[in-house]
Every structure is written in structure tokens, then in C-alpha cells.
Amino acid sequence: MIKKLLLATHNEGKIEELKEMLAPWGVEVLSAQDMELPDVEETGETFAENAAMKAETLAEYTGLPCLADDSGLCVKALGGKPGVYSARYAPDSDARIGKLVAELQSMNAEDWSAYFACVLALKIPGEKVRFFEGKVDGMIIPERRGNKGFGFDPVFVPDGWNKTFAEVEGNEKAAVSHRGKALRCFIEEMFGAK
Ligand code: IMP
């Protein structure tokens, strides 16, 4: 059983969500931010490729078991974009939301459905990389609602909800989110529980 886990990310939103969900499992969780590690450039074309690249690079660099998250928003009317390029779609979250809504409005899109996808890659030194995946379907809305969460949360309403991810607490988001689902698969494999 692993005692220490390095989260191979500098994204504070992801770090907060992953640390909160891992808190009950008695594993010491550090982030690339905590350890002041360099950012790993994302040059892959899939979530899995990018996640594996981040986990393998930092596991090699530190000798620690590493868990990397690659995730993004796939919008149907945009043919699945920004997808794996979500973080590079515009310089910051505010600009990304503005660009997304403007694109959908300028094409008069009728269908604003989208999904978030997350691939977690686990690299334990000396072992093969393992993957855990999650997805959540929902809808983009034109106006921002809520100030919790991060990234596209203020404009994403998951199916069956009438609130955005930015209007609920972290545990409510994690119960249905792409990252929550992927992390529960990881927890089941690591700790034998959900
Ligand atoms: P990357 O995985 O570092 O390439 O970045 C993923 C990007 O996708 C983030 O910067 C956000 O823009 C978006 N994203 C991924 N997961 C979430 C989420 O849970 N909420 C909102 N935006 C997200």
C-alpha cells in the first residue's frame, strides 16, 4: 500500500478536489506545487497520453508514486473541442469561459450539451502506468453562476441538476464529477473501497 502520493499538477482547483477526496485514506498527499516541481509540458493528443507523461516524468524526478490528472471539457457543437486543449484554449479561466460562450453564440448553436472527461494516470516507480477514467454529461449555459470550483464550473450544469458545478460544495461536485468518478476507481483499486 502506498504511504505517500504526489499529485502531478499545479492546478489549484484539481489539487483541492483530489486532496479532499483522498483525505480519509491515510495517505500523505503532496502536490507538484507543494514540492515546487517544474510543470510538465502537455504535448500529447489524448487525455491518457498527457496524464501518463505527467505521472511518469514526476515519478522519475522524485522517486515517489505519482498521480496525474488530465481533463477537459468536450462540447458537442464544437466537435468535442476544446477537449484535451482545454487549458490552452485561452490564457485564463475567465477568458476560456468568455471564448466558449461567444463561439456557441456566434454559431447560433442550438445544442449546448457537453461533457467533462478526466483520466488519472498512476505511476508507481518500477511498475507500469495504470489509468482510471471518469466522465460527466451536462449542458453549457450562457451566463456564469456560482463562485466555487474552478475552470468552466460556472457555466456547466450536469444532467439532472439545476445548478452549476460552481454553485455547490466540493463533495457535491465530486459525487457526480468526472474527477470524482475517476478517483473512486483509483481508491477502489488502491484501498479496496469506494
Ligand atoms: P489540464 O488537465 O491541465 O490540461 O487542464 C484541464 C482544463 O480543463 C482546466 O484548466 C479547466 O479549464 C478544464 N477542466 C478540467 N476539469 C475541470 C473541472 O472539474 N471543472 C472546470 N473545468 C475543468
Coordinates of C-alpha atoms and ligand atoms in Angstrom, one line a residue:
M1 CA 0.0 0.0 0.0
I2 CA 1.4 3.4 -0.9
K3 CA 2.1 5.8 2.0
K4 CA 2.9 8.9 0.1
L5 CA 1.4 10.2 -3.2
L6 CA 2.5 13.0 -5.3
L7 CA -0.2 14.8 -7.3
A8 CA 1.5 15.7 -10.6
T9 CA -0.3 19.0 -11.1
H10 CA 0.0 22.7 -10.3
N11 CA -3.7 23.4 -10.9
E12 CA -5.1 24.5 -7.5
G13 CA -8.6 23.5 -8.3
K14 CA -7.6 20.0 -9.1
I15 CA -5.3 19.8 -6.1
E16 CA -8.0 20.9 -3.7
E17 CA -10.5 18.4 -5.1
L18 CA -8.1 15.5 -5.1
K19 CA -6.7 16.2 -1.6
E20 CA -10.3 16.5 -0.2
M21 CA -11.3 13.1 -1.7
L22 CA -8.1 11.4 -0.6
A23 CA -8.1 12.8 3.0
P24 CA -9.9 9.8 4.5
W25 CA -7.4 7.2 3.2
G26 CA -4.4 7.8 5.4
V27 CA -2.0 8.5 2.6
E28 CA 0.2 11.6 2.7
V29 CA -0.7 13.7 -0.3
L30 CA 1.7 16.2 -1.8
S31 CA 1.4 18.2 -4.9
A32 CA 3.9 19.4 -7.5
Q33 CA 3.0 22.9 -6.2
D34 CA 3.9 21.9 -2.6
M35 CA 7.2 20.5 -3.8
E36 CA 7.9 23.3 -6.2
L37 CA 8.4 20.9 -9.1
P38 CA 8.6 22.1 -12.7
D39 CA 5.5 22.0 -14.8
V40 CA 5.4 19.1 -17.3
E41 CA 4.5 20.3 -20.8
E42 CA 1.4 18.7 -22.3
T43 CA 2.3 17.7 -25.8
G44 CA 0.0 14.6 -26.1
E45 CA -3.1 14.3 -28.2
T46 CA -5.2 12.4 -25.7
F47 CA -6.0 12.8 -22.0
A48 CA -4.3 9.4 -21.3
E49 CA -1.1 10.4 -23.1
N50 CA -0.8 13.7 -21.2
A51 CA -1.7 12.1 -17.9
A52 CA 0.9 9.4 -18.4
M53 CA 3.5 11.9 -19.4
K54 CA 3.0 14.0 -16.3
A55 CA 2.9 11.0 -13.9
E56 CA 6.0 9.3 -15.4
T57 CA 8.1 12.4 -15.6
L58 CA 7.5 13.4 -11.9
A59 CA 7.7 9.8 -10.6
E60 CA 11.1 9.6 -12.3
Y61 CA 12.2 13.0 -11.0
T62 CA 11.1 12.4 -7.4
G63 CA 11.1 8.6 -7.0
L64 CA 7.6 8.9 -5.5
P65 CA 4.3 7.3 -6.6
C66 CA 2.6 9.9 -8.8
L67 CA -1.0 10.5 -9.7
A68 CA -1.6 12.8 -12.7
D69 CA -4.9 14.2 -13.9
D70 CA -5.6 15.3 -17.4
S71 CA -9.1 16.5 -18.0
G72 CA -11.1 18.8 -20.2
L73 CA -14.4 20.0 -21.5
C74 CA -15.8 18.4 -24.7
V75 CA -18.5 20.5 -26.4
K76 CA -20.8 18.7 -28.9
A77 CA -21.4 21.7 -31.2
L78 CA -17.7 22.3 -31.4
G79 CA -17.0 18.7 -32.4
G80 CA -15.6 17.8 -29.0
K81 CA -13.4 20.9 -28.6
P82 CA -11.7 22.3 -26.5
G83 CA -11.2 18.8 -25.1
V84 CA -7.6 17.9 -24.5
Y85 CA -6.7 21.5 -25.3
S86 CA -9.0 23.0 -22.6
A87 CA -6.2 24.5 -20.6
R88 CA -4.7 26.1 -23.7
Y89 CA -8.0 27.3 -25.2
A90 CA -7.4 30.9 -23.8
P91 CA -5.0 32.3 -21.2
D92 CA -7.2 32.0 -18.0
S93 CA -10.5 30.6 -16.8
D94 CA -12.3 33.8 -17.3
A95 CA -11.1 34.2 -20.9
R96 CA -11.9 30.5 -21.6
I97 CA -15.5 30.8 -20.5
G98 CA -15.9 34.1 -22.5
K99 CA -14.5 32.5 -25.6
L100 CA -16.6 29.3 -25.3
V101 CA -19.9 31.2 -24.8
A102 CA -19.0 33.6 -27.7
E103 CA -18.2 30.7 -30.0
L104 CA -21.5 29.0 -29.3
Q105 CA -23.5 32.2 -29.6
S106 CA -21.8 33.2 -32.8
M107 CA -22.6 29.9 -34.5
N108 CA -26.2 30.1 -33.1
A109 CA -25.7 26.6 -31.7
E110 CA -29.0 25.0 -30.6
D111 CA -27.3 22.2 -28.8
W112 CA -25.2 23.3 -25.9
S113 CA -24.5 19.8 -24.5
A114 CA -21.0 18.9 -23.3
Y115 CA -19.2 16.6 -21.1
F116 CA -16.2 16.7 -18.8
A117 CA -13.7 13.9 -19.1
C118 CA -10.9 13.0 -16.7
V119 CA -8.1 10.5 -17.0
L120 CA -6.0 9.8 -13.9
A121 CA -2.6 8.1 -14.5
L122 CA -0.8 6.4 -11.6
K123 CA 2.9 5.7 -11.9
I124 CA 4.5 3.8 -9.1
P125 CA 8.3 3.7 -9.7
G126 CA 9.1 0.2 -11.1
E127 CA 5.5 -0.5 -12.1
K128 CA 3.5 0.0 -15.3
V129 CA 1.3 3.1 -15.5
R130 CA -2.4 2.4 -14.6
F131 CA -5.3 4.5 -15.8
F132 CA -8.6 5.5 -14.1
E133 CA -11.3 7.4 -16.1
G134 CA -14.5 9.4 -15.4
K135 CA -17.0 11.4 -17.4
V136 CA -20.0 13.6 -16.6
D137 CA -22.6 14.8 -19.2
G138 CA -24.2 18.2 -18.9
M139 CA -25.0 21.5 -20.6
I140 CA -23.2 24.8 -21.1
I141 CA -25.2 27.8 -20.0
P142 CA -24.6 31.3 -21.4
E143 CA -24.4 33.2 -18.0
R144 CA -22.0 32.3 -15.2
R145 CA -23.5 31.1 -12.0
G146 CA -21.6 30.5 -8.7
N147 CA -18.1 31.2 -7.4
K148 CA -16.9 27.8 -6.2
G149 CA -14.9 25.2 -8.1
F150 CA -12.6 26.3 -11.0
G151 CA -12.3 26.4 -14.7
F152 CA -15.6 26.0 -16.7
D153 CA -17.6 25.2 -13.5
P154 CA -19.7 28.4 -13.5
V155 CA -21.2 27.5 -16.9
F156 CA -21.5 23.7 -16.6
V157 CA -24.8 22.2 -15.4
P158 CA -24.6 18.4 -15.0
D159 CA -27.5 16.4 -16.4
G160 CA -30.4 16.2 -13.8
W161 CA -29.2 19.3 -11.9
N162 CA -30.4 22.9 -12.0
K163 CA -27.2 24.2 -10.5
T164 CA -23.8 24.7 -12.0
F165 CA -20.7 22.9 -10.5
A166 CA -19.7 26.4 -9.2
E167 CA -22.8 26.7 -7.0
V168 CA -22.2 23.5 -4.9
E169 CA -19.7 22.4 -2.3
G170 CA -16.7 20.2 -3.4
N171 CA -18.3 17.0 -2.1
E172 CA -21.5 17.5 -4.1
K173 CA -19.5 18.1 -7.2
A174 CA -17.3 15.1 -6.5
A175 CA -20.3 12.8 -6.1
V176 CA -21.0 13.1 -9.9
S177 CA -18.0 14.7 -11.5
H178 CA -15.5 13.2 -14.0
R179 CA -12.7 13.6 -11.4
G180 CA -14.8 12.1 -8.6
K181 CA -15.6 9.1 -10.7
A182 CA -12.0 8.5 -11.8
L183 CA -10.7 9.0 -8.3
R184 CA -13.3 6.5 -6.9
C185 CA -11.9 3.9 -9.4
F186 CA -8.4 4.7 -8.1
I187 CA -9.5 4.4 -4.5
E188 CA -11.2 1.1 -5.1
E189 CA -8.0 -0.3 -6.6
M190 CA -5.6 1.2 -4.0
F191 CA -7.6 0.8 -0.9
G192 CA -10.3 -1.8 -1.8
A193 CA -13.2 0.6 -1.2
K194 CA -15.3 3.2 -2.9
Ligands
IMP1 P1 -5.2 20.1 -17.9 O1 -5.8 18.8 -17.5 O2 -4.1 20.7 -17.0 O3 -4.9 20.1 -19.4 O4 -6.4 21.2 -17.8 C1 -7.7 20.9 -17.8 C2 -8.5 22.1 -18.1 O5 -9.9 21.7 -18.3 C3 -8.7 23.1 -16.9 O6 -7.7 24.1 -16.9 C4 -10.1 23.6 -17.0 O7 -10.2 24.6 -17.9 C5 -10.8 22.4 -17.6 N1 -11.3 21.5 -16.5 C6 -10.9 20.2 -16.2 N2 -11.6 19.7 -15.2 C7 -12.5 20.7 -14.8 C8 -13.5 20.8 -13.8 O8 -13.7 19.9 -12.9 N3 -14.1 22.0 -13.7 C9 -14.0 23.0 -14.6 N4 -13.0 23.0 -15.6 C10 -12.3 21.8 -15.7

